[in-house]
GROMACS .gro file of C-alpha atoms in nm:
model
  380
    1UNK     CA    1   0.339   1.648  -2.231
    2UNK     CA    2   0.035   1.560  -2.444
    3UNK     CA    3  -0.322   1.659  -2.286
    4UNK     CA    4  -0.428   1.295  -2.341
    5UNK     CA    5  -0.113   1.206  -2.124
    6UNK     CA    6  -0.196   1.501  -1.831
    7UNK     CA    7  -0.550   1.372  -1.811
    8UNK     CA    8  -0.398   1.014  -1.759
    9UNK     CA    9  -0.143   1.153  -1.537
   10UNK     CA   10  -0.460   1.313  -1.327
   11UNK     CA   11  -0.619   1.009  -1.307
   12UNK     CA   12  -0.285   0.846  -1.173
   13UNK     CA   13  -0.301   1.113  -0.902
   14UNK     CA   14  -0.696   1.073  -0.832
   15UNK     CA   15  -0.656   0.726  -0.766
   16UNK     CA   16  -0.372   0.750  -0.546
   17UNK     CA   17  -0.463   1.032  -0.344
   18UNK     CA   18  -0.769   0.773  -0.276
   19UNK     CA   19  -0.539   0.532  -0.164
   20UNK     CA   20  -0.368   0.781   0.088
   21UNK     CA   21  -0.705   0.899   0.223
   22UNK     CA   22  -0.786   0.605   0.296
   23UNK     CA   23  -0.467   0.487   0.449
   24UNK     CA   24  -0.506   0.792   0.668
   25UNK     CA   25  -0.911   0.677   0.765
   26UNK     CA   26  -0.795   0.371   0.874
   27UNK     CA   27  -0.479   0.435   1.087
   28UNK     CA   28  -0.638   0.693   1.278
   29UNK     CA   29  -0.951   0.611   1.447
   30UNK     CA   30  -1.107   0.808   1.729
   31UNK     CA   31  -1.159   0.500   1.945
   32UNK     CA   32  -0.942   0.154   1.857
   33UNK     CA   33  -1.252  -0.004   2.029
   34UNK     CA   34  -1.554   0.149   1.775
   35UNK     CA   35  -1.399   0.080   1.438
   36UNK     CA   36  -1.717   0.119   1.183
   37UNK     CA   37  -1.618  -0.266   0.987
   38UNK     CA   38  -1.555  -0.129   0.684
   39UNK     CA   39  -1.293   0.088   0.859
   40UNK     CA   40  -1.122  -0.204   1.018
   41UNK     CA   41  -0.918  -0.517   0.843
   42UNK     CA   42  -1.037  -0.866   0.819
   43UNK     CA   43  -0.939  -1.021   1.163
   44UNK     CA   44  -0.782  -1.355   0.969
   45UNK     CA   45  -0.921  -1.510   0.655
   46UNK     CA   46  -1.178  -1.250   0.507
   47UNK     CA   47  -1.226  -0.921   0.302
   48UNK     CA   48  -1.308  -0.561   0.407
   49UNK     CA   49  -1.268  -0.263   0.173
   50UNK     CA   50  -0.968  -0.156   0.417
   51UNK     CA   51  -0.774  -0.453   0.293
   52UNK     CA   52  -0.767  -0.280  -0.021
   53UNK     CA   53  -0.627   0.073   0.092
   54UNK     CA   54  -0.247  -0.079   0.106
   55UNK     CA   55  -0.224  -0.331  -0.232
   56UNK     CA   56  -0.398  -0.006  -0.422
   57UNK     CA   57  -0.084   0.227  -0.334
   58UNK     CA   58   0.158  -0.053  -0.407
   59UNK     CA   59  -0.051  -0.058  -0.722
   60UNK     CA   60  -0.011   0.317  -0.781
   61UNK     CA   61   0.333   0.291  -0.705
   62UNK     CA   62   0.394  -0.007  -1.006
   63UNK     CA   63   0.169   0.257  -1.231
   64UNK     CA   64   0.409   0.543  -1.125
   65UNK     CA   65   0.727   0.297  -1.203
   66UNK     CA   66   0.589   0.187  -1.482
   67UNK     CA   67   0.487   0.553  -1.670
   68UNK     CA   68   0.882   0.679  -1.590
   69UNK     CA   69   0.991   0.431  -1.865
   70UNK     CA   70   1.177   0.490  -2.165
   71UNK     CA   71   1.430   0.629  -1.976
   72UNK     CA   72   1.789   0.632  -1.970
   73UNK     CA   73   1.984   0.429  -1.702
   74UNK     CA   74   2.349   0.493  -1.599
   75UNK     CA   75   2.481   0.492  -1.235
   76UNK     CA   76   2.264   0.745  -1.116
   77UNK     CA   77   1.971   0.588  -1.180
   78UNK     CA   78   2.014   0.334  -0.923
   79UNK     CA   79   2.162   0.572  -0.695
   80UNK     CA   80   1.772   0.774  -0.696
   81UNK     CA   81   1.677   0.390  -0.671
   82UNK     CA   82   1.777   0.318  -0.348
   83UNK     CA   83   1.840   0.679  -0.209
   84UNK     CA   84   1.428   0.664  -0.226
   85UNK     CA   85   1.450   0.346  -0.087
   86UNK     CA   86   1.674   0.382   0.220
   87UNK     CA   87   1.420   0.709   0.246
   88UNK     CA   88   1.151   0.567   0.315
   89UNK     CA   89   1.278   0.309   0.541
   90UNK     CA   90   1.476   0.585   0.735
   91UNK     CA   91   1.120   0.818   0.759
   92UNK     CA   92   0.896   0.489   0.909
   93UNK     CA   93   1.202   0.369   1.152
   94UNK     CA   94   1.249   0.719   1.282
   95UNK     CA   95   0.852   0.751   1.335
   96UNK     CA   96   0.831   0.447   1.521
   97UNK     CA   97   1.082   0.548   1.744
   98UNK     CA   98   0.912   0.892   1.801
   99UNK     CA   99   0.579   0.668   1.867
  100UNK     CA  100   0.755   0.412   2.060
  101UNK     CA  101   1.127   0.503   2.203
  102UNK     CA  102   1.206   0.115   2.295
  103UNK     CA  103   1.462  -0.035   2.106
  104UNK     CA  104   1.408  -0.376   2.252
  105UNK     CA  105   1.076  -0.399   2.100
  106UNK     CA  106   1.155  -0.225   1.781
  107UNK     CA  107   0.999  -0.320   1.480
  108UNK     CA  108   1.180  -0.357   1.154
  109UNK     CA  109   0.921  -0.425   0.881
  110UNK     CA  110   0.656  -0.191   0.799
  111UNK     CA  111   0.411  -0.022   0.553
  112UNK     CA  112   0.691   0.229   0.425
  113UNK     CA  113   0.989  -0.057   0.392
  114UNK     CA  114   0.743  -0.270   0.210
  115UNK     CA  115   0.678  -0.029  -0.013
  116UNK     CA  116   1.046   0.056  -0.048
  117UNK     CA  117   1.164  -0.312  -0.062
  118UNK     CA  118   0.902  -0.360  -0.333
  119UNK     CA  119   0.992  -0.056  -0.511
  120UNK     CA  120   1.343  -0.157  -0.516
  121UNK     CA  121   1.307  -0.519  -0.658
  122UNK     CA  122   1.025  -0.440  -0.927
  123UNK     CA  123   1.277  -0.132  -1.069
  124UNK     CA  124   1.597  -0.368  -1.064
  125UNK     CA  125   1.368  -0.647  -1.275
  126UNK     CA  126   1.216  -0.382  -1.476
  127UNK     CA  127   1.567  -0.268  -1.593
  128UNK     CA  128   1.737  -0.589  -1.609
  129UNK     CA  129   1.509  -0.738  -1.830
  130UNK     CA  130   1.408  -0.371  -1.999
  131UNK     CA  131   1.539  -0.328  -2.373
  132UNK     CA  132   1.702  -0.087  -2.505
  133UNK     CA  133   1.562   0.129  -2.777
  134UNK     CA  134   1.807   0.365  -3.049
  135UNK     CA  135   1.850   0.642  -2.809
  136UNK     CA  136   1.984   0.397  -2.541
  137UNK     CA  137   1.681   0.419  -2.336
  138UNK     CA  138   1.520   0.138  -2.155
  139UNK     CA  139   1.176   0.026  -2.287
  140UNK     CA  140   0.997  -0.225  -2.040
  141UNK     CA  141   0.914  -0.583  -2.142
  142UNK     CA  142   0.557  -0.603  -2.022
  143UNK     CA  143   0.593  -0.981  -2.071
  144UNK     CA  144   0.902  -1.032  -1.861
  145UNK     CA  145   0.696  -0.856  -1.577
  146UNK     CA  146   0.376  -1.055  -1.670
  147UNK     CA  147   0.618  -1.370  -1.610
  148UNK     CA  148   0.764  -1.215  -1.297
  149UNK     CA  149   0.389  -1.121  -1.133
  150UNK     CA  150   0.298  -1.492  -1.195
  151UNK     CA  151   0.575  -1.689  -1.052
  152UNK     CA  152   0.600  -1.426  -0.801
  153UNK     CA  153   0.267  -1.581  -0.680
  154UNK     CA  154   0.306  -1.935  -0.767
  155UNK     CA  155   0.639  -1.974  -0.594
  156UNK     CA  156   0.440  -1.803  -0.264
  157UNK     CA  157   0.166  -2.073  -0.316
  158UNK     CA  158   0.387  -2.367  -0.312
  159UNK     CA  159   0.583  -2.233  -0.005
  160UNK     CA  160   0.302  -2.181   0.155
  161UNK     CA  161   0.146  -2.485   0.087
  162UNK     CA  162   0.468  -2.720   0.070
  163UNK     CA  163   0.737  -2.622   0.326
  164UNK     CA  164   0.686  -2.726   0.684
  165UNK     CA  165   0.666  -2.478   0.945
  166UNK     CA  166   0.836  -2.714   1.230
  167UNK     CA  167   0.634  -2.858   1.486
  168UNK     CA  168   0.312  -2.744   1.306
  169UNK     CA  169   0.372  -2.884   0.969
  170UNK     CA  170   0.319  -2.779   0.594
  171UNK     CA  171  -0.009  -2.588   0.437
  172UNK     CA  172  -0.105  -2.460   0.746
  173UNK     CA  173  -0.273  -2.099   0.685
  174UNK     CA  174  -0.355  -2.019   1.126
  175UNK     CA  175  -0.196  -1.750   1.235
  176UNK     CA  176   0.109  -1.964   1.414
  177UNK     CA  177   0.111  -2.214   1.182
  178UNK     CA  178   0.178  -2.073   0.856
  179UNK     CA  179   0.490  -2.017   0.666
  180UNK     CA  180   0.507  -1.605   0.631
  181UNK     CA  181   0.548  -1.584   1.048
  182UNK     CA  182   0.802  -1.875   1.080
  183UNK     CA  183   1.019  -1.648   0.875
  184UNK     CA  184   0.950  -1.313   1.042
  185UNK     CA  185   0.972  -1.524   1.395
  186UNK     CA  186   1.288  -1.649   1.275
  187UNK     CA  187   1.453  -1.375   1.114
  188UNK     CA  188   1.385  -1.070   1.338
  189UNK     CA  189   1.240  -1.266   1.627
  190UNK     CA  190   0.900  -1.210   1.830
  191UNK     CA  191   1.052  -0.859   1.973
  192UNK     CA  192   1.078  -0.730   1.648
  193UNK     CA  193   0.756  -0.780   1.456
  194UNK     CA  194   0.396  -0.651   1.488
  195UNK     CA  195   0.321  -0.668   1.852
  196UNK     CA  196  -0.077  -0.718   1.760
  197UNK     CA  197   0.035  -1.015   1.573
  198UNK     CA  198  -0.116  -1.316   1.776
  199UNK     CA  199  -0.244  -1.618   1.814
  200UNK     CA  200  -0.554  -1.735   2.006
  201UNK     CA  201  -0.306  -1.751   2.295
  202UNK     CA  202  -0.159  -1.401   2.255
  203UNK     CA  203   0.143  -1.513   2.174
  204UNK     CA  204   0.302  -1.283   1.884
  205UNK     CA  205   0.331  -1.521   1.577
  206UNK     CA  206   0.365  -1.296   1.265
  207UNK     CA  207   0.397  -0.954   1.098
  208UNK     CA  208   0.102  -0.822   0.811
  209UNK     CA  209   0.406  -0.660   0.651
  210UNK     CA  210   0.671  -0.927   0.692
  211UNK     CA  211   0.974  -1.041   0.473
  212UNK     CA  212   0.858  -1.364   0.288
  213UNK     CA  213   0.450  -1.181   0.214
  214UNK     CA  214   0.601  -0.928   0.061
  215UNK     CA  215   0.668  -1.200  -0.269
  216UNK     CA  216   0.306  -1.172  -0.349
  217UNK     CA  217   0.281  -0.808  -0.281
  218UNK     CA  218   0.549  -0.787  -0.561
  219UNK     CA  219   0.245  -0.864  -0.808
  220UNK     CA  220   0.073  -0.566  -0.723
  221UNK     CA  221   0.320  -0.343  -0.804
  222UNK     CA  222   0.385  -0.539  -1.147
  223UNK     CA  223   0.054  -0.539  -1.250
  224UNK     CA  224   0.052  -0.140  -1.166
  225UNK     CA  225   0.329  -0.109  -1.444
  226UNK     CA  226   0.171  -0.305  -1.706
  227UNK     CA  227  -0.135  -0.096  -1.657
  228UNK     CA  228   0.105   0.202  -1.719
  229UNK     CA  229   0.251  -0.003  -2.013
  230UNK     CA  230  -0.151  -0.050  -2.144
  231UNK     CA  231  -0.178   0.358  -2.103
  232UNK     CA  232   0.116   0.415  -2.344
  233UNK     CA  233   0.055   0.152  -2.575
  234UNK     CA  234  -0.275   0.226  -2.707
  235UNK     CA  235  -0.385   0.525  -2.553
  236UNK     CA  236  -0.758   0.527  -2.680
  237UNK     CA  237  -0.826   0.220  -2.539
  238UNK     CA  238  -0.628   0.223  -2.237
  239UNK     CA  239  -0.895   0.263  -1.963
  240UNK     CA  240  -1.106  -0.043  -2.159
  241UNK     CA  241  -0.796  -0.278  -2.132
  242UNK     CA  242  -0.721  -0.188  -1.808
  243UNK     CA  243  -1.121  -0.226  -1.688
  244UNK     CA  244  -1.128  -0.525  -1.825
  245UNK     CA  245  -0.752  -0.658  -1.700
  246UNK     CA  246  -0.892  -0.602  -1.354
  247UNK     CA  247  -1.246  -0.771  -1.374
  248UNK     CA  248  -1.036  -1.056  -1.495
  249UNK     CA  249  -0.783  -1.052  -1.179
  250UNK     CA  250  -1.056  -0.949  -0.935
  251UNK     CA  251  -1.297  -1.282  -1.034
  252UNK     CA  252  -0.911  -1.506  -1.031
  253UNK     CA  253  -0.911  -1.398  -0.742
  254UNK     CA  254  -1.221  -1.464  -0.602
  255UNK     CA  255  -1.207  -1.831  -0.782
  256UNK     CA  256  -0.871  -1.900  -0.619
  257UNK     CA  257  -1.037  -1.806  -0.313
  258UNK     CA  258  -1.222  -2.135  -0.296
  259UNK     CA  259  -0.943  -2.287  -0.221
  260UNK     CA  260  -0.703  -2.031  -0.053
  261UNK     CA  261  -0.879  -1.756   0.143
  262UNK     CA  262  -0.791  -1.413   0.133
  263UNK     CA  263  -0.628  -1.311   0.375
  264UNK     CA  264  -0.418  -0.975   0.410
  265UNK     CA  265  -0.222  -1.033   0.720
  266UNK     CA  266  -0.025  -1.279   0.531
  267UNK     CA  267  -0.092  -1.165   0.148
  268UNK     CA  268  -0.228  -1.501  -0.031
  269UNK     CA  269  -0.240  -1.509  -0.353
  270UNK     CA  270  -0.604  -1.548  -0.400
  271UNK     CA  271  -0.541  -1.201  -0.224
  272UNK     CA  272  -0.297  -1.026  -0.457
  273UNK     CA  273  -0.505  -1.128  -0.752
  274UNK     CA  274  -0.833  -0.975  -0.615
  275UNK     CA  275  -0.708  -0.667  -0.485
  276UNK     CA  276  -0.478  -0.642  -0.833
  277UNK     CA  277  -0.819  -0.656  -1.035
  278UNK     CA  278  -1.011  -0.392  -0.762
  279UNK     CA  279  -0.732  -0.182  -0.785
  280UNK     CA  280  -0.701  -0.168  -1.144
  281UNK     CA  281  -1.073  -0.132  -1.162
  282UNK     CA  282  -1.066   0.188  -0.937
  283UNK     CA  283  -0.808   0.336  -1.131
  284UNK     CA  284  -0.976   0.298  -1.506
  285UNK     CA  285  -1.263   0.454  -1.295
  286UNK     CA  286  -1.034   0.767  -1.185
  287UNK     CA  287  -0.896   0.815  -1.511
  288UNK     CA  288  -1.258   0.803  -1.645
  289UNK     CA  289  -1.304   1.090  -1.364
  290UNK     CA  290  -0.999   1.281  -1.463
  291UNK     CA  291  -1.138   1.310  -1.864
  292UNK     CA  292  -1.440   1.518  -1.650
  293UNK     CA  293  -1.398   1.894  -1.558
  294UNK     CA  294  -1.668   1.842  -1.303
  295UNK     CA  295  -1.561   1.563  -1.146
  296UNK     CA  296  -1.202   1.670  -1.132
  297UNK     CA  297  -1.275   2.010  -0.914
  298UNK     CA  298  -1.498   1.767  -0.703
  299UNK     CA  299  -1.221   1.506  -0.678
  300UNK     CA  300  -0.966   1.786  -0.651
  301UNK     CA  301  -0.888   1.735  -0.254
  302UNK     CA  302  -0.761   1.360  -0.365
  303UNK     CA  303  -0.565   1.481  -0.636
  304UNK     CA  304  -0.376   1.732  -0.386
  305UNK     CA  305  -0.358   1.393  -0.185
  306UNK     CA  306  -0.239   1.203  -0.476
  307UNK     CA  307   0.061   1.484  -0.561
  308UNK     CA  308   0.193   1.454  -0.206
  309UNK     CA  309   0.127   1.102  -0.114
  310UNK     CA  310   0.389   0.990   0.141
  311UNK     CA  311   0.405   1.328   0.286
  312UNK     CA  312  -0.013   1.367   0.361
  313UNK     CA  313   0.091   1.002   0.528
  314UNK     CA  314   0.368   1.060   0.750
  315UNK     CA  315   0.179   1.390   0.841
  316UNK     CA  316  -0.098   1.175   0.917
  317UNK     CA  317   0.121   0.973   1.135
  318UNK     CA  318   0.267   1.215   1.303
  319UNK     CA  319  -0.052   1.412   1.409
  320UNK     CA  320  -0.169   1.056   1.520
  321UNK     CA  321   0.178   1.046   1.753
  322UNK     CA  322   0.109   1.373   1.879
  323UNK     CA  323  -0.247   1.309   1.974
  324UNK     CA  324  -0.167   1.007   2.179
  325UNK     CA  325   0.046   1.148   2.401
  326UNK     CA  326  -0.067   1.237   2.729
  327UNK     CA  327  -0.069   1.581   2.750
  328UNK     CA  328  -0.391   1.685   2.893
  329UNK     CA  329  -0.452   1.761   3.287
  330UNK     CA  330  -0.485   1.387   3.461
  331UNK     CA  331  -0.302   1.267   3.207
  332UNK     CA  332  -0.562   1.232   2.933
  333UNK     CA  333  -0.434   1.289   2.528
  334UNK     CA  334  -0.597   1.466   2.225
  335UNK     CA  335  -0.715   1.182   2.130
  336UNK     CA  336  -0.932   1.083   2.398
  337UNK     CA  337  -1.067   1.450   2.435
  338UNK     CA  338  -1.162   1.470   2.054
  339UNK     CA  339  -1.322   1.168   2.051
  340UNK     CA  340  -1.522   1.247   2.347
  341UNK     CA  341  -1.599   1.618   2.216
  342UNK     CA  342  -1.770   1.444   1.876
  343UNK     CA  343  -1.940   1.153   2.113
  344UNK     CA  344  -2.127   1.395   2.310
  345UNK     CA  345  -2.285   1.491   1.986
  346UNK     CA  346  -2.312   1.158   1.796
  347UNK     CA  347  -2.384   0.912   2.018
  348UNK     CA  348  -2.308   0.623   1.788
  349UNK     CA  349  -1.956   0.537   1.896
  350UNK     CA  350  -1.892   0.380   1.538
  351UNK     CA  351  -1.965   0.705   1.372
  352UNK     CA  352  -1.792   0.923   1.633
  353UNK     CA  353  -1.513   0.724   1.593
  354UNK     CA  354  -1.489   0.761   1.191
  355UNK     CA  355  -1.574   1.142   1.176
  356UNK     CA  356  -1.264   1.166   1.432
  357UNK     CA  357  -1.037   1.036   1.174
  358UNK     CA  358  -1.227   1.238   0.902
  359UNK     CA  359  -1.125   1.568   1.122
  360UNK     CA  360  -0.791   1.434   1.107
  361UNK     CA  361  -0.769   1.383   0.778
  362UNK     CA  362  -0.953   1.735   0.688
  363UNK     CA  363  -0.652   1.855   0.883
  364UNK     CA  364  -0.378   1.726   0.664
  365UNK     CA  365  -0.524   1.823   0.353
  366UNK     CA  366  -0.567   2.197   0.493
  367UNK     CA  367  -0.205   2.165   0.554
  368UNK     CA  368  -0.110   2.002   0.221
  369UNK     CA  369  -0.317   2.284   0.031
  370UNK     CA  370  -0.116   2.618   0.031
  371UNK     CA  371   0.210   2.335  -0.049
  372UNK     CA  372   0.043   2.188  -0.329
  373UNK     CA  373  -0.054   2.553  -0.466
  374UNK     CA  374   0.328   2.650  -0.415
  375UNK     CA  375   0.360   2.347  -0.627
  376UNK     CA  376   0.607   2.219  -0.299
  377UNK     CA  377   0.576   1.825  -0.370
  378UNK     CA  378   0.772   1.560  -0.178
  379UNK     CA  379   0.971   1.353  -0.395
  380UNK     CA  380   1.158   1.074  -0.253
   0.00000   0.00000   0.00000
């Protein structure tokens, strides 16, 4: 491996480990009632910098994808495929049932098995359409996945806008009315998606990581891996291409916008777009990082992050598990008491709230430390 390529590599791992602190930030709040906003997604149409936190790993995880190539593929190859696949599924379905032990209300989609669903389908369109160089390895077509990113998100747009939801009718974007939760209501019924998923009524109407929104979120991951293609293309002007790919997504984006919102919770395609470009922009900002000795030992607790993603996650999770259960003398949790502990000294419940979730967080880096030094790594 070249230096130029470890320093890339680095900045791969900065920008992820990023991702993951932040995922952990956000899912683990002292108080679900004092969110600080920037901490806390967009209720419905709308942008917060949490929104980000999710389409930036998916982006990572296209980069990743993207950087394994040339490689050779053979049986095996799709074995790994969908061995990390059924993973990742198997790790988020046996944590919700350690969270929640009711199989009545059990929820199939998730953060995890989007990421695994999306993981899947970008690798087997990668390789179908890769070509194949003298050594018999597959070289990606970064055109076939610019094609696939872009009717990935116009077919989305015209379903969205086009197909009737029945008995509320076609282009509806409300939270019961639009196309996304039909599907998810349909296929896994209202038992089985996000239970915070409602309408003004309360009734539960869709899932932020349903079947059909995870088209769009397709995109991200794409884009990821023609950033990785930029990197190995023209190395010295890699993190110029790829600043300047994701100003150009970020402001589409934001022009789409005009006419459809962003909106997370069912992944428009003004939204893909804008958190493509952010994400891309972030990243040509942590490879910029990596190229800097002094920023690297600064940034070094995300890169730790960053080498152990999904594992400084589910740890995350299942501290968050733990803490909720009510252990404590009247039957108070850890949760509770911690955030009361910090509140007694910060008074702002916003702030007592985030540095909860900081402790947290502080936690599962101590723990990923002496593994990362071992050079103990999960790999799916």
């Amino acid at each position: 491996m070249t230096a130029a390529t470890a320093g890339r590599l680095e900045g791969l791992d900065i920008f992820r480990g990023l991702a993951v602190a932040g995922m952990i930030l956000v899912n683990t709040p002292g108080s679900g009632a004092h969110v600080w906003w920037p901490l806390d997604h967009a209720a419905w149409h709308g942008f917060t910098p949490t929104d980000l936190v999710f389409p930036a790993f998916l982006f990572a995880v296209g980069a990743a994808l993207g950087l394994s190539f040339p490689r050779r593929i053979d049986g095996s190859s799709w074995w790994r495929i969908l061995r990390r696949a059924a993973s990742l599924v198997l790790i988020a379905w046996v944590i919700q049932l350690l969270a929640r032990p009711d199989i009545e209300h059990f929820r199939f989609m998730g953060v995890l098995q989007r990421i695994a669903l999306c993981y899947v389908l970008v690798s087997a369109w990668a390789i179908a359409t890769a070509r194949r160089d003298a050594e018999g390895r597959a070289q990606i077509q970064p055109l076939f996945l610019l094609m696939a990113a872009i009717d990935a998100l116009i077919l989305y747009w015209l379903l969205l806008m086009f197909i009737p939801v029945p008995g509320q009718g076609a282009g509806l974007l409300t939270p019961e009315g639009n196309l996304a939760g039909w599907v998810d209501r349909s296929v896994f019924g209202t038992a089985h998606i996000w239970r915070f998923g409602t309408d003004a009524a309360g009734n539960i109407v869709y899932d932020p990581e349903g079947l059909l929104s995870t088209l769009p979120a397709l995109a991200n991951v794409l884009f990821g891996m023609l950033a990785a293609w930029l990197w190995k293309f023209e190395p010295g002007k890699a993190v110029l291409r790829i600043l300047g790919m994701g100003a150009l997504l970020a402001m589409a984006g934001w022009v789409f916008s005009l006419w459809m919102p962003l909106n997370k919770r069912i992944w428009t395609p003004s939204f893909a777009l804008f958190t493509t470009g952010l994400s891309a922009v972030l990243l040509a900002t942590c490879m910029l990082a990596s190229a800097s000795e002094t920023a690297k030992r600064l940034l070094t607790p995300l890169h730790i992050f960053g080498m152990n993603a999904i594992l400084g996650y589910v740890l995350s999770l299942l501290i968050a598990i733990a803490c909720l259960k009510p252990i404590l003398p009247g039957g108070g949790n850890i949760n509770q008491w911690g955030f009361a502990q910090i509140n007694a000294v910060i008074p702002d419940p916003y702030l007592a709230s985030f540095l909860y979730a900081l402790v947290i967080l502080l936690i599962v880096l101590a723990v990923l430390i002496p593994l990362h030094r071992r050079g103990i790594h999960l790999r799916l």
